[in-house]
Tab-separated table of C-alpha atoms and ligand atoms in Angstrom:
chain	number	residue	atom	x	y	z
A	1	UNK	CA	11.172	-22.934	-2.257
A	2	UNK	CA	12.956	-23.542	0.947
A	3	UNK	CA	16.129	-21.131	1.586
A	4	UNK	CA	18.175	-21.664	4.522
A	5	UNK	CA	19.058	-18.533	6.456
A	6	UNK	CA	22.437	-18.587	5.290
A	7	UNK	CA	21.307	-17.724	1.588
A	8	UNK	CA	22.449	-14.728	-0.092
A	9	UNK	CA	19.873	-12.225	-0.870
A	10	UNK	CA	19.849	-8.816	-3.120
A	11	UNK	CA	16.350	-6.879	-2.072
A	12	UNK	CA	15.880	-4.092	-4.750
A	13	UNK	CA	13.796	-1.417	-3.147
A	14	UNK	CA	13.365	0.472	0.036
A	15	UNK	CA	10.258	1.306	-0.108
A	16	UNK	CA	7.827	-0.719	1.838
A	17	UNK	CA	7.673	-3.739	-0.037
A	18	UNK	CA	11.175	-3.703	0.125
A	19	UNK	CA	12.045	-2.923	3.771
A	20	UNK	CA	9.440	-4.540	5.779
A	21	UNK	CA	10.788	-7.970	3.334
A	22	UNK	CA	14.324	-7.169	4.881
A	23	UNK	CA	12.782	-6.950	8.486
A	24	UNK	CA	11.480	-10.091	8.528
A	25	UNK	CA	13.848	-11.559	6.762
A	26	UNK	CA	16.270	-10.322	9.782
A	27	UNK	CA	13.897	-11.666	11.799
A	28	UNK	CA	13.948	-15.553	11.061
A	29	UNK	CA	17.553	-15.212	11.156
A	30	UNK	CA	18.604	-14.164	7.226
A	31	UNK	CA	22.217	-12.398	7.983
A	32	UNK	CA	23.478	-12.159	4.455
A	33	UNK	CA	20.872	-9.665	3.105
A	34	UNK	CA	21.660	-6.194	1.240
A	35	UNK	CA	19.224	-3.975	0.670
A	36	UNK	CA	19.904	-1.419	-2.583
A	37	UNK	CA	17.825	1.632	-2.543
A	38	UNK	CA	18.660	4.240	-5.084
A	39	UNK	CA	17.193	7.419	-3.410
A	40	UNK	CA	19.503	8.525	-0.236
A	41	UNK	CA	16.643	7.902	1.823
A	42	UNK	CA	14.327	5.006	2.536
A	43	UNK	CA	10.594	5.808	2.203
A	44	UNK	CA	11.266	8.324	-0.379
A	45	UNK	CA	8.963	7.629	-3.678
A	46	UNK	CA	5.458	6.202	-3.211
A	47	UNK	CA	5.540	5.098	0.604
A	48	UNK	CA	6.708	8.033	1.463
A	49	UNK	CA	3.528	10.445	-0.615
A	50	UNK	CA	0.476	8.503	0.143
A	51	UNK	CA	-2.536	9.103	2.165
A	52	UNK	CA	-1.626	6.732	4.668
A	53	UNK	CA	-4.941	5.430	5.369
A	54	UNK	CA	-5.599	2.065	7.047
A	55	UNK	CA	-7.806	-0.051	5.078
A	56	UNK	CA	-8.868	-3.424	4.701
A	57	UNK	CA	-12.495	-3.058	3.008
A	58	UNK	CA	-11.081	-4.380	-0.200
A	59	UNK	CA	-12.749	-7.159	-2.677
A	60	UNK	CA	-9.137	-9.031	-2.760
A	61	UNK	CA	-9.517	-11.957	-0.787
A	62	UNK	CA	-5.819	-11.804	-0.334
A	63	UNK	CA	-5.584	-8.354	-0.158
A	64	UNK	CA	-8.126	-7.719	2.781
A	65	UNK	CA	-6.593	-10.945	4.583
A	66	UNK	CA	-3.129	-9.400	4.670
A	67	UNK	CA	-4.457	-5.728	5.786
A	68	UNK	CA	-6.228	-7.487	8.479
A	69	UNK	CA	-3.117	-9.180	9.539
A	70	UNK	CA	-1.387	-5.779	9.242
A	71	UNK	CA	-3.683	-4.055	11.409
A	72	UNK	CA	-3.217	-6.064	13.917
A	73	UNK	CA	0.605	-6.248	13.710
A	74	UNK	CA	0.150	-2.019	13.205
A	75	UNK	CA	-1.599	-1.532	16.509
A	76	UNK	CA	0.838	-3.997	18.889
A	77	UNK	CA	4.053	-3.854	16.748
A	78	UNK	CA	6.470	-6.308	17.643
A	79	UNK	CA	8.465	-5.249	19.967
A	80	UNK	CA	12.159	-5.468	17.649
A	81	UNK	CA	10.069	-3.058	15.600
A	82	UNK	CA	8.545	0.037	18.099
A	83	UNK	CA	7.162	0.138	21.348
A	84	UNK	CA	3.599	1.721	20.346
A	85	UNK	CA	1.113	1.810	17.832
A	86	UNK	CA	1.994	2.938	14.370
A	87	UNK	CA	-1.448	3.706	13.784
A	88	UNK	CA	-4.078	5.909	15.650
A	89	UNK	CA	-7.787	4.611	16.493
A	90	UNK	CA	-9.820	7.789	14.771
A	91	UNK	CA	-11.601	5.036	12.399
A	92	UNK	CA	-12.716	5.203	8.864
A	93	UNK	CA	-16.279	5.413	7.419
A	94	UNK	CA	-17.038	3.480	4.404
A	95	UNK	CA	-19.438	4.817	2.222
A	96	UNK	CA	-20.754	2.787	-1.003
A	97	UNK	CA	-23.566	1.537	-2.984
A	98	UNK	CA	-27.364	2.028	-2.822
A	99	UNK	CA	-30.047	0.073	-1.359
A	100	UNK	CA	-30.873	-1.688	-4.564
A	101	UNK	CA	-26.744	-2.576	-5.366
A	102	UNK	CA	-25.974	-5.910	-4.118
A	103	UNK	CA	-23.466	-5.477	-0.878
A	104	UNK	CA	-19.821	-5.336	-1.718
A	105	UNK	CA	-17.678	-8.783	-1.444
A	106	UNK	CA	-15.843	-8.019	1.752
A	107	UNK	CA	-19.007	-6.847	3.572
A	108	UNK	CA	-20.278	-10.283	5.081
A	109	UNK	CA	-16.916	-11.296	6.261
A	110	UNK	CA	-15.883	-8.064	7.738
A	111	UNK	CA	-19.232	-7.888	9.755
A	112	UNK	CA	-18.956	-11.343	10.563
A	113	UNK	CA	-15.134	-11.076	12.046
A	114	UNK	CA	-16.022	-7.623	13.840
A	115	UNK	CA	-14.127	-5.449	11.756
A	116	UNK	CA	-17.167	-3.152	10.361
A	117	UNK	CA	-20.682	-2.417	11.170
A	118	UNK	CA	-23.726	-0.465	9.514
A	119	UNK	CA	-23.890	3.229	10.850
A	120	UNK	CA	-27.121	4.914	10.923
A	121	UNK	CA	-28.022	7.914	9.446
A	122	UNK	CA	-27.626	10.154	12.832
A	123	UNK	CA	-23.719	8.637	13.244
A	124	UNK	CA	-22.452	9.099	9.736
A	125	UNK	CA	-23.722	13.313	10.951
A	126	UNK	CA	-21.771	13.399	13.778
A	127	UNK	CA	-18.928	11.100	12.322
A	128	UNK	CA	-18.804	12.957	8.874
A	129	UNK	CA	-20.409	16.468	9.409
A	130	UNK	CA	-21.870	18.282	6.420
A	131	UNK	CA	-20.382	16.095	4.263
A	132	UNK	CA	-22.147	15.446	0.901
A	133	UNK	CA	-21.791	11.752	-0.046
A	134	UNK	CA	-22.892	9.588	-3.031
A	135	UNK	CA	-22.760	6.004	-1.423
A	136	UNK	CA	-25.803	5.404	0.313
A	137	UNK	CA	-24.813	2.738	2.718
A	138	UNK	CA	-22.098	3.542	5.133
A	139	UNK	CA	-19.692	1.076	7.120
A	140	UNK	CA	-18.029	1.758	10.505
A	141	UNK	CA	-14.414	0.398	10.780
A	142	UNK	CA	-13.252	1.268	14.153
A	143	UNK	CA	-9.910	-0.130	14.152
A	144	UNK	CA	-9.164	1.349	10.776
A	145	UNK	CA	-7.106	4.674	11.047
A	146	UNK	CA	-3.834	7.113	10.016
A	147	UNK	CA	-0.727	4.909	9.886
A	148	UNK	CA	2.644	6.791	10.772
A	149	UNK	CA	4.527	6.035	7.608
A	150	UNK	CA	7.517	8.364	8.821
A	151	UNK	CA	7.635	6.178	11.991
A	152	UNK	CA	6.996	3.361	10.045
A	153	UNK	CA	9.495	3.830	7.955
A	154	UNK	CA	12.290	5.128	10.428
A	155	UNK	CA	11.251	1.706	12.851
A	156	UNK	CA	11.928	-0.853	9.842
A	157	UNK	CA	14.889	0.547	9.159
A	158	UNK	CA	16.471	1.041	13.058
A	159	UNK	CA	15.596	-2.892	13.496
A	160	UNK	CA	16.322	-3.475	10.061
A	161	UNK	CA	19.893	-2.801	10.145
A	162	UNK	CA	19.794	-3.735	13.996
A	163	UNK	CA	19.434	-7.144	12.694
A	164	UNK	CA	22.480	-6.919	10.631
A	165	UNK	CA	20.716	-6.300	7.219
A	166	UNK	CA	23.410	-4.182	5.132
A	167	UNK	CA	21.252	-1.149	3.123
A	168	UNK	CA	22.916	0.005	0.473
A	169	UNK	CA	21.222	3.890	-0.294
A	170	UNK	CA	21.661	6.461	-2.831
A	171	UNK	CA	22.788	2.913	-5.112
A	172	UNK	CA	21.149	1.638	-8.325
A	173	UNK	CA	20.574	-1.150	-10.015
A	174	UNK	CA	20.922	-1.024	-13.728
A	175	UNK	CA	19.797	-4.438	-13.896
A	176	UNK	CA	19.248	-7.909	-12.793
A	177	UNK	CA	22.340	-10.547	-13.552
A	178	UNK	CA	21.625	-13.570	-15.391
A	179	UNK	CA	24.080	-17.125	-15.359
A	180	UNK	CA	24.346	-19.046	-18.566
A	181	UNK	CA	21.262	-21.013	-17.554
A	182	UNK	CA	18.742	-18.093	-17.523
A	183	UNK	CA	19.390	-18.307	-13.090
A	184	UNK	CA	18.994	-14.400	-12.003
A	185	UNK	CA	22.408	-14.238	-9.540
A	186	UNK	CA	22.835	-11.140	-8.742
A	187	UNK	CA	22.561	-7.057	-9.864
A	188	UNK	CA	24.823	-5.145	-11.446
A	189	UNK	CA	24.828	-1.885	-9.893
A	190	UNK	CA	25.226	1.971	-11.883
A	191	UNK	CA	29.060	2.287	-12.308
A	192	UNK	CA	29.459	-1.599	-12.895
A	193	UNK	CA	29.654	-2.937	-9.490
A	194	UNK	CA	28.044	-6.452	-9.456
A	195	UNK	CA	26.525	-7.987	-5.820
A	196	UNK	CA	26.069	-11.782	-6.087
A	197	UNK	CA	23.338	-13.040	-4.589
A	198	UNK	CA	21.182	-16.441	-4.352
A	199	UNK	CA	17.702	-14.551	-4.423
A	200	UNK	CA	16.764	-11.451	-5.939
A	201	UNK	CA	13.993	-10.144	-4.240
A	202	UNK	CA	12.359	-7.034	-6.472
A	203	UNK	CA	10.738	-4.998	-4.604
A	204	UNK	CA	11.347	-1.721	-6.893
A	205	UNK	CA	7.787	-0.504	-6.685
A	206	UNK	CA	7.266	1.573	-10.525
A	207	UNK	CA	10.451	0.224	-11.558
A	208	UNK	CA	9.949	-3.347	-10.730
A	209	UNK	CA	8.048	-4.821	-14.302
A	210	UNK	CA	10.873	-3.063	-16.378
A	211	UNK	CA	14.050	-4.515	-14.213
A	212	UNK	CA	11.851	-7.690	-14.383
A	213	UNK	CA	10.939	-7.675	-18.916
A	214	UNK	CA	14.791	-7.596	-19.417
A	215	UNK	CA	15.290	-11.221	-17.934
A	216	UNK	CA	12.102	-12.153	-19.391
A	217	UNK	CA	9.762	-12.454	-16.570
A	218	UNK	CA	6.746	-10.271	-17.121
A	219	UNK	CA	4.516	-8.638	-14.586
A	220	UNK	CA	0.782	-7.960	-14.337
A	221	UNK	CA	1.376	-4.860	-12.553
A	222	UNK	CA	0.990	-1.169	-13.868
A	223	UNK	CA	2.137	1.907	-12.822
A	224	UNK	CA	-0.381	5.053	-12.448
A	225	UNK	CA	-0.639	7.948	-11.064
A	226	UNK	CA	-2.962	9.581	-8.542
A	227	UNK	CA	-3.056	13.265	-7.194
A	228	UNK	CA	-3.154	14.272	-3.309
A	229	UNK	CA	-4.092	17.174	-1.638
A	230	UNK	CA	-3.944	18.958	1.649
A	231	UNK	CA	-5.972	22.334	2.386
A	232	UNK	CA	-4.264	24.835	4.736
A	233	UNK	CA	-4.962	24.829	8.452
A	234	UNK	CA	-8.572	25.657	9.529
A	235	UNK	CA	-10.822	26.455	12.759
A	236	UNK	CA	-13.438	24.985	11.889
A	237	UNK	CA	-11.877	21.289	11.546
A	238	UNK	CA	-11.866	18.625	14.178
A	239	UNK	CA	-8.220	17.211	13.955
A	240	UNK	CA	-9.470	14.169	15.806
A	241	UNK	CA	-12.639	13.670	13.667
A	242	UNK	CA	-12.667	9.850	11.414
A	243	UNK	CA	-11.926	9.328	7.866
A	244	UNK	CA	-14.018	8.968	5.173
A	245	UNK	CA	-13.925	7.312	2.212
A	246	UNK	CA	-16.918	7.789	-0.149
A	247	UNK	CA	-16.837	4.464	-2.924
A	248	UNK	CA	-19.611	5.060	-4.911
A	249	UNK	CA	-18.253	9.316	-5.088
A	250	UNK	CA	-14.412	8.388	-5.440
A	251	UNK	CA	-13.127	11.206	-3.360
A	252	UNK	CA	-12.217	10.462	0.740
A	253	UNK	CA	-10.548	12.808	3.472
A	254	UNK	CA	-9.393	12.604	6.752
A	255	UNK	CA	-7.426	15.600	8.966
A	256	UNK	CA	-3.695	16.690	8.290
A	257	UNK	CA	-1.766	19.078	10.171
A	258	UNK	CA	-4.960	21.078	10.859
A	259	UNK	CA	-6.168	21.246	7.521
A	260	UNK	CA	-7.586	18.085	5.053
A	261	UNK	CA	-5.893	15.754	2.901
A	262	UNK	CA	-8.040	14.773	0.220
A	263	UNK	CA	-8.241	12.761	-2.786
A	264	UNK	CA	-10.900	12.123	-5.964
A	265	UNK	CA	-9.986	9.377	-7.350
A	266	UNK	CA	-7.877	10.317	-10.162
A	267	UNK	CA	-5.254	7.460	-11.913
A	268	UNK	CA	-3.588	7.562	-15.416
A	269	UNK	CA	-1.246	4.996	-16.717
A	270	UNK	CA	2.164	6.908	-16.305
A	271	UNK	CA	5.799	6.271	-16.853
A	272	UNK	CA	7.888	7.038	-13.710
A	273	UNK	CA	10.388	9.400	-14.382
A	274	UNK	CA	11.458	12.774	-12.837
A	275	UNK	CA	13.104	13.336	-9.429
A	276	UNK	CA	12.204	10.683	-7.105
A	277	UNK	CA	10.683	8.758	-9.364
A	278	UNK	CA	7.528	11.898	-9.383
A	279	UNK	CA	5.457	10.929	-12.549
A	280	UNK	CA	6.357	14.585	-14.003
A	281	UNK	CA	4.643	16.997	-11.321
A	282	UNK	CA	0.333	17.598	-11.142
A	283	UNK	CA	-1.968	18.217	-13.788
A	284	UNK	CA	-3.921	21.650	-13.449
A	285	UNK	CA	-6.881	19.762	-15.009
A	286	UNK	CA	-6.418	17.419	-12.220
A	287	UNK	CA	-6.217	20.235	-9.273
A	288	UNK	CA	-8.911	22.437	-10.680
A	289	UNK	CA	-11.082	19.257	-10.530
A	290	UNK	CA	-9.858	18.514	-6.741
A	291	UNK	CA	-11.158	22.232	-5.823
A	292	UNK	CA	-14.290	21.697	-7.734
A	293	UNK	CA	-14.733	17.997	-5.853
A	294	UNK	CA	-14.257	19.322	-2.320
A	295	UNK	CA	-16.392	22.634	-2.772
A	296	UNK	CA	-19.227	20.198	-3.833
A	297	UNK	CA	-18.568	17.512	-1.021
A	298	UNK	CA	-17.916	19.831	1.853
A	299	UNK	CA	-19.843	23.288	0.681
A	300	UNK	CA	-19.906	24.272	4.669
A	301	UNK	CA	-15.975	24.916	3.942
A	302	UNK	CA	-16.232	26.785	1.701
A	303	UNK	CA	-13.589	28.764	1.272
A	304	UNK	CA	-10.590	26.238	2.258
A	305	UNK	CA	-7.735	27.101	0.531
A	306	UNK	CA	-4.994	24.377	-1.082
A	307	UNK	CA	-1.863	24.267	0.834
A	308	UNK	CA	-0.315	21.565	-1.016
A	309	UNK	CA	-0.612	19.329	-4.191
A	310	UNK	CA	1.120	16.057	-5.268
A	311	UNK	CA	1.204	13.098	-7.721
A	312	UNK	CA	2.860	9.911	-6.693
A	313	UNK	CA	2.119	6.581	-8.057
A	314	UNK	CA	0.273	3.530	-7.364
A	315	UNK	CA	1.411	0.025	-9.864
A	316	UNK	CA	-1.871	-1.581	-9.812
A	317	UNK	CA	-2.858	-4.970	-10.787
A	318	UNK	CA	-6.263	-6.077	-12.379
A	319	UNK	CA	-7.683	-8.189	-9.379
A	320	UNK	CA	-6.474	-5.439	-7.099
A	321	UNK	CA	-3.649	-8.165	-5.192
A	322	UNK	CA	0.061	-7.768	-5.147
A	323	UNK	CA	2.372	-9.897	-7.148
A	324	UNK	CA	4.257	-12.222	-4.164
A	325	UNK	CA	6.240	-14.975	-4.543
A	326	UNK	CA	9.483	-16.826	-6.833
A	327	UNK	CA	9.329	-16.170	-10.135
A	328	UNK	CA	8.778	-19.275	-11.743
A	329	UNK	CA	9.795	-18.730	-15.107
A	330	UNK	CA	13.079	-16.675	-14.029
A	331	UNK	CA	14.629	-19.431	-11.225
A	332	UNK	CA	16.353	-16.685	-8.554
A	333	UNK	CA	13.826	-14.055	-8.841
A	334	UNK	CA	11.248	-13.324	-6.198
A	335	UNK	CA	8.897	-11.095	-6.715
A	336	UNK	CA	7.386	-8.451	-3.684
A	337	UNK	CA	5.522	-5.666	-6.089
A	338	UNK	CA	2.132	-4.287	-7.468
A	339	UNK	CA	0.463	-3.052	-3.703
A	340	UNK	CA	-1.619	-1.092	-5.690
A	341	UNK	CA	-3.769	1.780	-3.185
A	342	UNK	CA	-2.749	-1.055	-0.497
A	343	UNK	CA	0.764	-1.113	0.428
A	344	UNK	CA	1.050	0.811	3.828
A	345	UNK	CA	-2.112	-1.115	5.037
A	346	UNK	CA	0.194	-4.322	3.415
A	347	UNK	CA	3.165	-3.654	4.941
A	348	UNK	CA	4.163	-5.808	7.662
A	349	UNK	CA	1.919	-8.613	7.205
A	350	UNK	CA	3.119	-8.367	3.540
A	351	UNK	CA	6.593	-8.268	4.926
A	352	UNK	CA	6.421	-10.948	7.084
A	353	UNK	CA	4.590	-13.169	4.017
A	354	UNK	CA	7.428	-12.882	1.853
A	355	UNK	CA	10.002	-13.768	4.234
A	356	UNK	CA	8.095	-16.890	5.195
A	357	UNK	CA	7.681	-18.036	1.543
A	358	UNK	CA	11.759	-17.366	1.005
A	359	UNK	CA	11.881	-19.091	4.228
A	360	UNK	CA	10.222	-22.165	3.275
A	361	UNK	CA	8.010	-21.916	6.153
A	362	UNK	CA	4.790	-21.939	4.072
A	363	UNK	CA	1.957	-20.073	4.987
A	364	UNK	CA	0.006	-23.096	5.113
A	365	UNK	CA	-2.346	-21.687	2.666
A	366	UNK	CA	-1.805	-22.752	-0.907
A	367	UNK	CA	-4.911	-20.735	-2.602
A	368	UNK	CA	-3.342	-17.769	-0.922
A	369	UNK	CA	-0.259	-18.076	-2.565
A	370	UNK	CA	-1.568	-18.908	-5.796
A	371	UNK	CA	-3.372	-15.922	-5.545
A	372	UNK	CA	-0.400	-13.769	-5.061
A	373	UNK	CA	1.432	-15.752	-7.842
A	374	UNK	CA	3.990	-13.833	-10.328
A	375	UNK	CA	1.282	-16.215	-13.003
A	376	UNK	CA	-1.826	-16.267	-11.338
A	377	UNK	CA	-4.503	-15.024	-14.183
A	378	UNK	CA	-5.155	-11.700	-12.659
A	379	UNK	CA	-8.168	-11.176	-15.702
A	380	UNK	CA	-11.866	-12.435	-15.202
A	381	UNK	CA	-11.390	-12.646	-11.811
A	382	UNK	CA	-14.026	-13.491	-8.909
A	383	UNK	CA	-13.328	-13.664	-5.612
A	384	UNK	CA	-14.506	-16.661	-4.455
A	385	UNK	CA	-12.586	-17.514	-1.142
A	386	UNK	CA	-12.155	-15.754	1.998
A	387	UNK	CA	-8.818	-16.073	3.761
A	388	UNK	CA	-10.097	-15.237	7.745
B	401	LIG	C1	-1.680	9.010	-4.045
B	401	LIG	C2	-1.494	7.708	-3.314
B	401	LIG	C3	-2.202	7.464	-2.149
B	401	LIG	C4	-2.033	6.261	-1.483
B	401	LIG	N1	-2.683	6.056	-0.316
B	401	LIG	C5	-2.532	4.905	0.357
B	401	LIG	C6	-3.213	4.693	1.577
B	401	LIG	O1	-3.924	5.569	2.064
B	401	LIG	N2	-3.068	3.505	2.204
B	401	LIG	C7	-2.268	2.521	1.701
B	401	LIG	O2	-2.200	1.446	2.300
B	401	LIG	N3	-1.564	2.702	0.561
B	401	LIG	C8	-1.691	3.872	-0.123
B	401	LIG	N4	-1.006	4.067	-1.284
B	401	LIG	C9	-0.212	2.973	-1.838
B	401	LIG	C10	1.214	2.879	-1.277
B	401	LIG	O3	1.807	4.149	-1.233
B	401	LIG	C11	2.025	1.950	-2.195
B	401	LIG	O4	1.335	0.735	-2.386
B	401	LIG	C12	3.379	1.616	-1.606
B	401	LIG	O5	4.060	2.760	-1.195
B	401	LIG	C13	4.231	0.856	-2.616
B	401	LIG	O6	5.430	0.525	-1.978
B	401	LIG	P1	6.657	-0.071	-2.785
B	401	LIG	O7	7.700	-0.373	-1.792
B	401	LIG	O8	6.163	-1.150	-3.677
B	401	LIG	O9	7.090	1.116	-3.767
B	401	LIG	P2	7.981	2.421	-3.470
B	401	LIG	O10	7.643	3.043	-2.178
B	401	LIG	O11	7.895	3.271	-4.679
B	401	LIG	O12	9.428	1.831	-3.325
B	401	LIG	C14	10.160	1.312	-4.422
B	401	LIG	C15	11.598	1.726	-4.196
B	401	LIG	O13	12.424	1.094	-5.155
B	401	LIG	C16	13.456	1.990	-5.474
B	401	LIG	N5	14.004	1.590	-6.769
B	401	LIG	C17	13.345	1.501	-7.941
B	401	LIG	N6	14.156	1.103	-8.920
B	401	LIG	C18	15.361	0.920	-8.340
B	401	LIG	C19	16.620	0.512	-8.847
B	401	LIG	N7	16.794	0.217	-10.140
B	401	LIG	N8	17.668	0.444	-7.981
B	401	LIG	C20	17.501	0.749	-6.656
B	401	LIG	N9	16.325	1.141	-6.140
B	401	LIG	C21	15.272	1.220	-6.969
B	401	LIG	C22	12.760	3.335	-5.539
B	401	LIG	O14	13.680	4.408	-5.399
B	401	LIG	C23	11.788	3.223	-4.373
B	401	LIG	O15	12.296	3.773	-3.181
B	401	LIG	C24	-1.144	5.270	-1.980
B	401	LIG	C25	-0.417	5.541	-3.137
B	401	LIG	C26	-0.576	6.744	-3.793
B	401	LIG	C27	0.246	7.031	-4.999
């Protein structure tokens, strides 16, 4: 649907989804936009607490098309947003498979476009030393790396509200407001307030399918929750070494702060709730696990302590691709949610998607689109087209 840049538009969400919609938004000219975040700081629930990790080997079609876009757009940011890279060059391994296991669906097209290659047996040593893996091939992504969220986050919001974009924080919305014709046009905020709006543009990460259900637009999405963990500070680690993500093992690492961050793979279904939307703290099960997962992986370290442990969660979908696009049971309501593991390897190129579709300015790729659909059947899926 075409909206002109004079269109009134609610986002609800400052969380990536949310903020890097506003940015481009501000970008083609959209002056009348308010942002409503209800933490007192953007960046402060899930893109805020993630590993950070720029990927794009992912068997969404529209998923890895969008990452790709975002790399790009992560190493030369515009320059409205920040004047260098938002994401180093230390690479990421890929491990997965076995020789027998057919090769995973983004392998041909991300050899073919340059983005990966097969590493032999001597480089995965020196790129992933005394590490004990489970995936027998391994994948070289060079370009792949550690995005600065924090910048990240502070940069969309400078240009943001640079642009004019009014963000609302420490606000919430209690829920979406509905004319006598079922047309979303507006929020009503905590304490009554109501903001009018044209669009609605929910972005609310967790929160989004339950603001969505109460005006009768349901989502595919689902919140879980996965642990994180970073080891203290130690010698023996090369701050500068690449990341690696084991498939077939579930468990990947990369350096932080002169120690690891590391994950194994863990999601439950979970409600958010707590402080900062937290789903209710770690589970010992969970962390005992973790310490049991990276004495096994990396026995050379053996004695690396935990320095930290979090939860934070990730609202998946069952194809693994975000929910984009007007709502089109719920006229007003456009949808920016569900970026699964994906959304700070989404971001801008997500961003910048959404604000073309509100824009009108079509992306020129219809099976795209559908794919990102608030309907698309997101069960019995096969990826059949590459977007390159
Ligand atoms: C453990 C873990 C590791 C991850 N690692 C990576 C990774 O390495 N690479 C990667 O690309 N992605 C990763 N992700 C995924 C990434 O963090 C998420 O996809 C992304 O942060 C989702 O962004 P969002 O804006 O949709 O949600 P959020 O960041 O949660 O933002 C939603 C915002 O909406 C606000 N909100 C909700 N309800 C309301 C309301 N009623 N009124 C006002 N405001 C409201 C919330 O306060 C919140 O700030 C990881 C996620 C987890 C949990």
């Amino acid at each position: 649907m075409d909206h002109p840049p004079g269109t009134k538009i609610v986002i609800i969400g400052g969380g990536v989804a949310g903020l890097a919609t506003a940015w481009a938004l501000g970008q083609r000219g959209f002056r009348d936009v308010t942002l409503v975040e209800r933490e007192t700081k953007c960046f402060s629930v899930s893109s805020g607490q993630n590993a950070a990790i720029l990927r794009h080997a992912t068997d969404s079609p529209a998923t890895r098309h969008l990452t790709r876009r975002t790399r790009d757009l992560l190493h030369r940011p515009p320059g409205d947003l920040c004047e260098q890279p938002l994401v180093d060059g230390r690479g990421l391994v890929v491990l997965e498979g076995n020789q027998e296991t057919p090769l995973p669906w983004w392998a041909d097209e991300l050899i073919a476009d340059g983005s990966c290659r097969a590493l032999d047996g001597a480089e995965l040593r020196e790129k992933a030393p005394g590490f004990v893996r489970e995936g027998a091939r391994a994948w070289w992504f060079p370009h792949s790396g550690t995005i600065d969220i924090v910048r990240l986050g502070k940069s969309l919001e400078q240009s943001t509200r640079k642009k004019g974009v009014n963000l609302l924080l420490g606000a919430s919305v209690q829920q979406l407001q509905v004319d006598g014709s079922g047309v979303v046009n507006g929020v009503k905020l905590e304490g009554g307030k109501v903001l009018d709006a044209d669009l609605v543009v929910l972005a609310a990460g967790a929160w989004a399918g339950s603001l969505g259900a109460a005006v009768g637009a349901e989502f595919p999405g689902r919140p879980t929750r996965r642990h994180l963990f970073v080891t203290k500070p130690e010698q023996r680690l090369d701050p500068q070494q690449a990341i690696i993500w084991d498939d077939a093992g579930s468990f990947y690492y990369r350096p932080e702060a002169g120690g690891l961050l590391f994950c194994i793979g863990d999601q439950d279904d979970c409600l958010p709730t707590g402080a900062s939307g937290a789903p209710n703290g770690t589970d010992p099960l969970v962390v005992r696990a973790a310490r049991r997962g990276l004495a096994r992986r990396l026995p050379d370290l053996n004695n690396l302590e935990l320095a930290r442990a979090w939860a934070a969660i990730r609202t998946v979908t069952e194809d693994d691709t975000p929910v984009v696009g007007m709502d089109p049971r719920v006229p007003g309501l456009f949808w920016v949610a569900a970026l699964g593991g994906h959304g700070m390897s989404l971001s801008l190129g997500l961003g910048d998607l959404a604000a073309s579709m509100i824009g009108g300015d079509l992306t020129g790729d219809p099976d795209l689109e559908a794919a990102l659909a608030p309907d698309a059947p997101r069960r019995d899926w096969i990826p059949q087209r590459n977007w390159s």
